[in-house]
Amino acid sequence: MLDPRIAAAPQSSGITVIIVGLGIAGLTTAISCHLRGHTVIGFDKLENLEPYGGLGDGVTLAPNGTRVLREFGNGTVAEWMERWALTCTNCKVFDTSGNHIGQHPIPETDRGLALVPRGKLVQTLYEVAQELGLDLRLGVKITEYYEDHEHASVVVDGTRFKGDCILFADGANSKHRKIVSTRNVELHQSGFSVYRGKVEGEVVKKDPKCHWLLSGEMEKDVAKAFSGPNMYLVLATCGSGKACFCIAMSQNTRPLENAWTTPIDKEEVLKRVRGWKLEHQIRPIIEHMSKDQLINTPLVRAGALDSWVSPTGRIALIGDAAHPFFPTSAQGASQAIEDGATVAITLQLAGKRNIKLGLNAMMELRKHRATYIQHNAWRVNDEWFRSDQEERTGDKASPTPGVMDWIIDHCCQTYAWDEFDQVRECIETGIPYHPSNLPAECYEKATNFLEQGGHGLPF
């Protein structure tokens, strides 16, 4: 049975929420807001969401994210995620000489971990939103936005749409940071990019050269990581062999455009592993990835914003627009999901007459937690790539943070309900709010980082 604090609101809140951007963050927010009794109007520049589905882009959903999504669609989303559950028990890391040097951290599989095709997740959430009757408009461009103390609005194709607030969920390349923050509004290249690819499981099963990545009767998934001088590559099956994903973090010194949807030639990846002892394992998997199933995403960084909410209090940023993550964190999607679920609750509890309180309460509940997770992942990633290869052993074999129970076991919805009154009091009195959704030492690091200007570098 659902916690009654998490169940859908029984009646309309009277609040109209405008959402710009209908990826994972935007759709999660739209559905969560609807379930809390808010009216939703959503916009996305894509004419349809099919382009998401055609790309070989896998996304990790950690338990703190799947915990929210399980409630959607009367169990249909939970069933879909279960089919894509990642059932690996371990992921060994090998160096270029073929030596086993450590383990890639994976949470216990019974806690709700999934590795899913990003496009299919977006499509699944969109279908749930459609079934709920949400007003979602695709293929449109926002030409103007406005807020005052009474309402917020956007202009689309000459028509003004009014609401109580605007949530920008338009991704890492959002142009709207300047609305809410006085610092760190510009993105900069990180010097890293990530190759992401996908091949259907049936294709892998038919090629004996790929069978090393399969396990017996496919009751368990298999994952293996490869550590090179300037690249860290993971190959993993998911959904008991439904598909195989490639995720390769790479240093990149040449300037890159924002082109995450642009496919690349597989030779660009293969030349990076040429001469590696285990090239014979990597090559056949990559060779099966068609050109529309392999992409290179240039990774950007943005320093921590001093606020996610505008001074007037009717516009806020969520997801990667507020805190872009590296894929090595394995938390980008789940942190965006936490944003969406949290803001739906804080708006409900604040009420239509206190929209500014609702948005600022969301930020207070989320900001330190998201900031620490984001920047700690950057720190681990950067230290790994700066290190000598012989140092990359044991718990330093992977450029990813270890599994932290306080991250993946967190329920953001229960937390928002339990903490709202305290957050309200802190906002109204000006007393700093000390969140308990991260350890005290992590809160202290995040606080010091934010107070020192929140530059776009790790701690």
Coordinates of C-alpha atoms in Angstrom, one line a residue:
M1 CA 0.0 0.0 0.0
L2 CA 1.2 3.5 -0.8
D3 CA 2.2 5.8 2.0
P4 CA -0.9 8.1 2.2
R5 CA 1.4 11.1 2.1
I6 CA 2.6 9.9 -1.3
A7 CA -0.8 9.1 -2.8
A8 CA -2.5 11.3 -5.3
A9 CA -4.3 14.5 -4.1
P10 CA -8.0 13.9 -3.9
Q11 CA -9.0 17.2 -5.6
S12 CA -7.7 20.1 -7.6
S13 CA -5.2 22.4 -6.0
G14 CA -6.2 25.2 -8.3
I15 CA -2.5 25.6 -9.3
T16 CA -1.5 25.6 -13.0
V17 CA 2.0 24.6 -13.7
I18 CA 3.7 25.4 -17.0
I19 CA 6.5 23.0 -17.9
V20 CA 9.1 23.7 -20.6
G21 CA 11.0 20.6 -21.8
L22 CA 9.4 17.2 -21.8
G23 CA 12.4 14.8 -21.3
I24 CA 12.7 12.7 -18.1
A25 CA 12.6 15.7 -15.8
G26 CA 9.7 17.4 -17.5
L27 CA 7.5 14.4 -17.9
T28 CA 8.2 13.2 -14.3
T29 CA 7.2 16.6 -13.1
A30 CA 4.1 16.8 -15.3
I31 CA 2.8 13.4 -14.0
S32 CA 3.7 14.2 -10.4
C33 CA 2.0 17.6 -10.5
H34 CA -1.1 16.0 -12.0
L35 CA -1.2 13.4 -9.3
R36 CA -1.0 16.2 -6.7
G37 CA -4.0 18.0 -8.2
H38 CA -2.3 20.6 -10.3
T39 CA -3.2 21.5 -13.8
V40 CA -0.3 21.0 -16.2
I41 CA 0.5 22.6 -19.5
G42 CA 3.7 21.2 -21.1
F43 CA 5.8 22.3 -24.1
D44 CA 8.7 20.8 -26.0
K45 CA 10.4 22.0 -29.2
L46 CA 10.5 18.4 -30.7
E47 CA 7.6 17.7 -33.0
N48 CA 7.4 14.2 -31.5
L49 CA 9.4 12.2 -29.0
E50 CA 10.4 9.4 -31.4
P51 CA 13.9 10.9 -32.0
Y52 CA 14.7 9.9 -28.4
G53 CA 13.8 6.3 -29.2
G54 CA 16.1 6.0 -32.2
L55 CA 19.3 6.6 -30.4
G56 CA 21.6 4.2 -28.6
D57 CA 21.4 6.1 -25.3
G58 CA 21.0 4.1 -22.1
V59 CA 20.2 5.7 -18.8
T60 CA 20.7 4.3 -15.3
L61 CA 17.7 4.6 -13.0
A62 CA 18.8 4.2 -9.4
P63 CA 16.4 3.1 -6.6
N64 CA 15.8 6.7 -5.4
G65 CA 14.5 7.4 -8.9
T66 CA 12.6 4.1 -9.6
R67 CA 10.8 4.6 -6.3
V68 CA 9.0 7.6 -7.7
L69 CA 8.3 6.1 -11.2
R70 CA 6.8 2.9 -9.8
E71 CA 3.6 4.9 -8.9
F72 CA 2.9 6.0 -12.4
G73 CA 0.4 4.4 -14.8
N74 CA -1.3 2.1 -12.3
G75 CA 1.7 -0.2 -12.2
T76 CA 2.5 -0.2 -16.0
V77 CA 5.7 1.9 -15.5
A78 CA 6.8 -0.4 -12.6
E79 CA 6.3 -3.5 -14.9
W80 CA 8.2 -1.8 -17.7
M81 CA 11.1 -1.0 -15.5
E82 CA 11.1 -4.5 -14.1
R83 CA 11.6 -5.9 -17.6
W84 CA 14.7 -3.7 -17.9
A85 CA 16.1 -4.4 -14.4
L86 CA 19.8 -4.7 -14.3
T87 CA 20.6 -8.1 -12.7
C88 CA 24.4 -7.9 -12.7
T89 CA 26.0 -9.1 -9.5
N90 CA 29.3 -7.6 -10.3
C91 CA 31.2 -5.7 -13.0
K92 CA 34.9 -6.5 -13.1
V93 CA 37.3 -3.8 -14.4
F94 CA 40.3 -4.8 -16.7
D95 CA 43.2 -2.7 -17.8
T96 CA 44.7 -2.5 -21.4
S97 CA 46.9 -5.5 -20.6
G98 CA 43.9 -7.6 -19.7
N99 CA 44.6 -7.6 -15.9
H100 CA 41.7 -7.6 -13.5
I101 CA 42.2 -4.5 -11.4
G102 CA 39.0 -3.9 -9.5
Q103 CA 35.2 -3.7 -9.5
H104 CA 32.8 -1.2 -10.9
P105 CA 30.3 -0.4 -8.1
I106 CA 26.8 -1.8 -8.7
P107 CA 23.9 -1.6 -6.1
E108 CA 22.3 -4.7 -4.9
T109 CA 19.9 -5.7 -7.7
D110 CA 16.8 -6.2 -5.5
R111 CA 16.8 -2.5 -4.5
G112 CA 15.3 -1.3 -7.8
L113 CA 18.2 -0.6 -10.2
A114 CA 17.4 -0.4 -14.0
L115 CA 19.5 0.3 -17.1
V116 CA 16.9 1.4 -19.7
P117 CA 16.9 2.9 -23.2
R118 CA 16.4 6.7 -22.6
G119 CA 14.0 7.0 -25.6
K120 CA 11.8 4.2 -24.5
L121 CA 11.6 5.7 -21.0
V122 CA 10.6 9.1 -22.3
Q123 CA 8.0 7.4 -24.6
T124 CA 6.6 5.4 -21.7
L125 CA 6.3 8.4 -19.5
Y126 CA 4.7 10.4 -22.4
E127 CA 2.1 7.7 -22.9
V128 CA 1.2 7.7 -19.2
A129 CA 0.8 11.5 -19.4
Q130 CA -1.4 11.2 -22.4
E131 CA -3.6 8.6 -20.7
L132 CA -4.0 11.0 -17.8
G133 CA -5.2 13.7 -20.2
L134 CA -2.3 16.1 -19.7
D135 CA -2.1 19.1 -22.1
L136 CA 1.3 18.5 -23.7
R137 CA 2.2 20.4 -26.8
L138 CA 5.1 19.3 -29.1
G139 CA 6.9 21.0 -31.9
V140 CA 6.5 24.5 -30.4
K141 CA 8.9 27.3 -29.6
I142 CA 8.7 29.5 -26.5
T143 CA 9.2 33.1 -27.8
E144 CA 8.5 34.9 -24.5
Y145 CA 8.1 34.3 -20.8
Y146 CA 6.8 36.6 -18.1
E147 CA 6.1 36.6 -14.4
D148 CA 4.8 39.0 -11.9
H149 CA 3.4 38.6 -8.4
E150 CA 0.1 37.3 -9.7
H151 CA 1.0 34.8 -12.4
A152 CA 3.5 33.5 -14.9
S153 CA 3.1 33.0 -18.6
V154 CA 4.7 32.0 -21.9
V155 CA 4.0 32.9 -25.5
V156 CA 3.9 30.1 -28.0
D157 CA 3.2 30.7 -31.6
G158 CA 1.6 34.1 -30.8
T159 CA -0.6 32.7 -28.0
R160 CA -0.1 33.5 -24.4
F161 CA -0.5 30.7 -21.9
K162 CA -1.0 31.7 -18.2
G163 CA -0.3 29.7 -15.2
D164 CA 0.9 30.1 -11.6
C165 CA 4.5 29.1 -12.2
I166 CA 6.9 28.1 -15.0
L167 CA 9.3 25.1 -14.5
F168 CA 12.1 25.0 -17.0
A169 CA 13.2 21.4 -17.5
D170 CA 15.0 22.1 -20.7
G171 CA 18.3 20.3 -20.0
A172 CA 22.0 21.0 -19.5
N173 CA 21.9 23.5 -22.4
S174 CA 19.1 25.6 -20.9
K175 CA 19.4 29.3 -21.7
H176 CA 17.3 30.2 -18.7
R177 CA 19.8 30.1 -15.8
K178 CA 20.1 33.9 -15.9
I179 CA 16.4 34.2 -14.9
V180 CA 17.1 32.7 -11.5
S181 CA 20.8 33.1 -10.7
T182 CA 23.3 35.9 -10.6
R183 CA 26.3 33.6 -11.1
N184 CA 27.5 30.6 -13.1
V185 CA 24.8 31.0 -15.8
E186 CA 27.2 30.1 -18.6
L187 CA 28.2 26.6 -19.6
H188 CA 31.7 25.6 -20.4
Q189 CA 33.3 22.5 -22.0
S190 CA 34.4 20.0 -19.4
G191 CA 37.1 18.4 -21.6
F192 CA 35.2 15.1 -21.5
S193 CA 32.6 13.4 -23.7
V194 CA 30.7 10.1 -23.5
Y195 CA 30.2 7.5 -26.2
R196 CA 26.9 5.7 -25.8
G197 CA 25.6 2.9 -27.9
K198 CA 23.1 0.1 -28.0
V199 CA 22.7 -3.2 -29.8
E200 CA 19.7 -5.5 -29.5
G201 CA 20.2 -8.6 -27.5
E202 CA 19.1 -11.0 -30.3
V203 CA 21.9 -9.7 -32.4
V204 CA 24.5 -10.4 -29.7
K205 CA 23.1 -13.9 -29.2
K206 CA 23.6 -14.8 -32.8
D207 CA 27.3 -13.9 -32.8
P208 CA 29.6 -16.4 -31.1
K209 CA 32.2 -13.6 -30.7
C210 CA 29.9 -11.8 -28.4
H211 CA 28.9 -14.7 -26.2
W212 CA 31.4 -13.8 -23.5
L213 CA 28.9 -11.1 -22.6
L214 CA 26.1 -13.6 -22.1
S215 CA 25.4 -15.7 -19.0
G216 CA 24.1 -19.3 -19.4
E217 CA 20.3 -19.1 -19.8
M218 CA 20.3 -15.3 -19.6
E219 CA 18.9 -15.4 -16.0
K220 CA 21.5 -12.7 -15.1
D221 CA 22.9 -9.8 -16.9
V222 CA 26.6 -9.4 -17.5
A223 CA 28.8 -6.3 -17.3
K224 CA 32.5 -5.7 -17.9
A225 CA 34.6 -2.5 -17.7
F226 CA 37.8 -1.6 -19.5
S227 CA 40.2 1.0 -18.3
G228 CA 42.4 2.8 -20.8
P229 CA 44.7 5.8 -20.6
N230 CA 42.1 8.3 -21.7
M231 CA 38.9 6.3 -21.8
Y232 CA 36.8 4.1 -19.4
L233 CA 34.4 1.8 -21.3
V234 CA 31.6 -0.3 -19.9
L235 CA 29.7 -3.0 -21.8
A236 CA 26.6 -4.4 -20.1
T237 CA 23.5 -6.4 -21.0
C238 CA 20.2 -5.4 -19.3
G239 CA 16.7 -6.8 -19.0
S240 CA 18.2 -10.3 -18.9
G241 CA 19.8 -9.8 -22.3
K242 CA 17.2 -7.7 -24.0
A243 CA 19.9 -5.3 -25.1
C244 CA 23.6 -4.5 -24.7
F245 CA 24.7 -1.0 -23.9
C246 CA 28.1 0.7 -24.3
I247 CA 29.0 3.6 -22.1
A248 CA 32.5 5.1 -22.6
M249 CA 33.7 8.1 -20.7
S250 CA 36.5 9.8 -22.7
Q251 CA 38.8 12.8 -22.4
N252 CA 38.3 15.1 -25.3
T253 CA 40.6 18.0 -26.1
R254 CA 39.0 19.2 -29.3
P255 CA 36.1 21.7 -29.2
L256 CA 32.7 20.0 -29.5
E257 CA 29.3 21.3 -30.5
N258 CA 26.2 20.4 -28.6
A259 CA 25.4 17.3 -30.6
W260 CA 24.2 14.6 -28.3
T261 CA 21.7 13.5 -30.9
T262 CA 24.3 13.2 -33.7
P263 CA 25.3 9.6 -34.5
I264 CA 29.0 8.9 -35.1
D265 CA 31.1 6.3 -37.0
K266 CA 31.8 3.2 -34.9
E267 CA 35.5 3.5 -36.0
E268 CA 35.8 6.6 -33.7
V269 CA 35.4 4.3 -30.7
L270 CA 37.2 1.3 -32.1
K271 CA 40.4 3.2 -32.8
R272 CA 40.4 4.2 -29.1
V273 CA 40.7 0.5 -28.0
R274 CA 43.1 -0.6 -30.8
G275 CA 45.9 -2.7 -29.3
W276 CA 44.2 -3.3 -26.0
K277 CA 44.6 -6.9 -24.8
L278 CA 40.8 -7.4 -24.7
E279 CA 40.1 -5.6 -27.9
H280 CA 38.7 -8.9 -29.3
Q281 CA 35.9 -8.7 -26.8
I282 CA 35.0 -5.1 -27.3
R283 CA 35.3 -4.9 -31.1
P284 CA 32.5 -7.4 -32.0
I285 CA 30.0 -5.7 -29.7
I286 CA 30.7 -2.2 -31.1
E287 CA 30.7 -3.4 -34.7
H288 CA 27.1 -4.5 -34.3
M289 CA 26.0 -1.0 -33.4
S290 CA 24.5 0.7 -36.4
K291 CA 25.2 4.3 -37.1
D292 CA 22.0 5.5 -35.6
Q293 CA 22.7 3.5 -32.4
L294 CA 26.0 5.1 -31.4
I295 CA 26.4 8.7 -30.3
N296 CA 29.0 11.0 -28.8
T297 CA 27.8 13.5 -26.2
P298 CA 30.1 16.4 -25.3
L299 CA 29.8 17.0 -21.6
V300 CA 29.4 20.4 -20.2
R301 CA 29.8 21.9 -16.8
A302 CA 28.0 24.7 -15.0
G303 CA 28.9 26.1 -11.6
A304 CA 26.4 25.9 -8.9
L305 CA 23.6 28.5 -9.2
D306 CA 23.0 30.8 -6.3
S307 CA 19.3 30.1 -6.7
W308 CA 17.1 27.8 -8.7
V309 CA 14.1 30.2 -8.3
S310 CA 13.6 33.7 -9.7
P311 CA 13.4 36.7 -7.3
T312 CA 9.7 37.1 -8.1
G313 CA 9.2 33.5 -7.2
R314 CA 7.2 32.1 -10.1
I315 CA 9.9 30.6 -12.3
A316 CA 12.2 27.7 -11.3
L317 CA 14.8 25.4 -12.9
I318 CA 14.8 21.7 -12.4
G319 CA 16.8 18.7 -13.6
D320 CA 19.9 19.2 -15.7
A321 CA 18.9 22.8 -16.3
A322 CA 19.7 23.4 -12.6
H323 CA 22.4 20.8 -12.0
P324 CA 23.9 19.0 -15.1
F325 CA 25.4 15.6 -14.2
F326 CA 28.1 13.5 -15.7
P327 CA 27.0 9.9 -16.6
T328 CA 29.6 8.5 -14.3
S329 CA 27.5 9.7 -11.4
A330 CA 24.7 7.2 -12.4
Q331 CA 22.4 9.8 -10.8
G332 CA 21.5 12.4 -13.4
A333 CA 18.1 11.0 -14.2
S334 CA 17.3 10.0 -10.6
Q335 CA 18.1 13.5 -9.3
A336 CA 15.9 15.1 -12.0
I337 CA 13.1 12.7 -10.9
E338 CA 13.6 13.8 -7.3
D339 CA 13.2 17.4 -8.3
G340 CA 10.0 16.7 -10.1
A341 CA 8.4 14.7 -7.4
T342 CA 9.5 17.2 -4.7
V343 CA 8.2 20.3 -6.4
A344 CA 4.8 18.7 -7.0
I345 CA 4.5 18.1 -3.2
T346 CA 5.8 21.5 -2.1
L347 CA 3.4 23.3 -4.4
Q348 CA 0.6 21.3 -3.0
L349 CA 1.5 22.0 0.6
A350 CA 2.2 25.7 0.0
G351 CA -1.0 26.2 -1.9
K352 CA -2.0 28.5 -4.7
R353 CA -1.5 31.7 -2.7
N354 CA 2.1 30.8 -1.8
I355 CA 3.7 29.7 -5.1
K356 CA 7.0 31.4 -4.2
L357 CA 7.1 29.4 -0.9
G358 CA 6.4 26.2 -2.8
L359 CA 9.2 26.7 -5.3
N360 CA 11.7 27.9 -2.7
A361 CA 10.9 24.9 -0.4
M362 CA 11.7 22.6 -3.3
M363 CA 15.0 24.3 -3.8
E364 CA 15.9 24.1 0.0
L365 CA 15.0 20.4 0.1
R366 CA 17.0 19.6 -3.0
K367 CA 19.9 22.0 -3.5
H368 CA 22.6 20.7 -1.1
R369 CA 21.8 17.1 -1.9
A370 CA 22.0 17.6 -5.7
T371 CA 25.1 19.8 -5.4
Y372 CA 27.1 17.4 -3.4
I373 CA 26.2 14.3 -5.5
Q374 CA 27.0 16.3 -8.7
H375 CA 30.3 17.7 -7.6
N376 CA 31.5 14.6 -5.8
A377 CA 31.0 12.7 -9.0
W378 CA 33.0 15.3 -10.9
R379 CA 35.8 15.0 -8.3
V380 CA 36.0 11.2 -8.5
N381 CA 36.0 11.4 -12.3
D382 CA 38.7 14.1 -12.6
E383 CA 40.9 12.4 -10.1
W384 CA 40.7 9.1 -12.0
F385 CA 41.6 10.7 -15.3
R386 CA 44.5 12.6 -13.8
S387 CA 45.9 9.5 -12.1
D388 CA 48.6 7.2 -13.6
Q389 CA 47.2 3.9 -14.9
E390 CA 49.1 1.9 -12.2
E391 CA 47.2 3.8 -9.5
R392 CA 43.8 2.7 -10.9
T393 CA 43.3 -0.4 -8.9
G394 CA 41.0 -1.6 -6.1
D395 CA 38.4 1.0 -5.2
K396 CA 40.1 3.5 -7.6
A397 CA 39.7 1.2 -10.6
S398 CA 36.6 3.1 -11.8
P399 CA 35.9 6.9 -12.3
T400 CA 32.6 6.5 -10.5
P401 CA 31.7 7.1 -6.9
G402 CA 31.0 4.0 -4.8
V403 CA 27.4 3.0 -4.0
M404 CA 26.1 5.2 -1.2
D405 CA 23.1 4.0 0.7
W406 CA 22.0 7.5 1.7
I407 CA 21.6 8.4 -2.0
I408 CA 19.8 5.3 -3.3
D409 CA 17.7 4.5 -0.3
H410 CA 16.2 8.0 0.0
C411 CA 12.5 8.6 -0.6
C412 CA 12.2 12.2 -1.7
Q413 CA 8.4 12.2 -1.4
T414 CA 8.2 11.1 2.2
Y415 CA 11.1 13.5 3.0
A416 CA 9.2 16.5 1.4
W417 CA 6.1 15.8 3.4
D418 CA 8.0 15.3 6.7
E419 CA 10.3 18.4 6.2
F420 CA 7.9 20.9 4.7
D421 CA 6.8 22.6 7.9
Q422 CA 10.4 23.0 9.0
V423 CA 11.4 24.4 5.6
R424 CA 8.5 26.8 5.6
E425 CA 9.6 28.1 9.1
C426 CA 13.2 28.5 7.9
I427 CA 12.2 30.4 4.8
E428 CA 9.8 32.7 6.7
T429 CA 12.3 33.5 9.5
G430 CA 15.5 33.6 7.5
I431 CA 17.1 30.8 9.5
P432 CA 19.2 28.5 7.3
Y433 CA 17.6 25.1 6.7
H434 CA 19.9 22.1 7.4
P435 CA 18.7 19.2 5.3
S436 CA 18.9 15.6 6.6
N437 CA 18.8 14.0 3.1
L438 CA 22.6 13.9 3.0
P439 CA 25.2 13.2 5.8
A440 CA 26.4 16.1 7.9
E441 CA 29.9 16.1 6.5
C442 CA 28.5 16.2 2.9
Y443 CA 26.2 19.0 3.8
E444 CA 29.1 20.9 5.2
K445 CA 31.1 20.4 2.0
A446 CA 28.2 21.5 -0.2
T447 CA 27.6 24.5 2.0
N448 CA 31.2 25.6 1.8
F449 CA 31.3 25.1 -1.9
L450 CA 28.1 27.2 -2.4
E451 CA 29.4 29.9 -0.2
Q452 CA 32.7 30.1 -2.0
G453 CA 31.0 30.8 -5.3
G454 CA 30.1 27.4 -6.6
H455 CA 32.5 27.4 -9.5
G456 CA 32.2 24.7 -12.2
L457 CA 35.0 22.6 -10.8
P458 CA 34.8 19.7 -8.4
F459 CA 35.3 20.1 -4.6

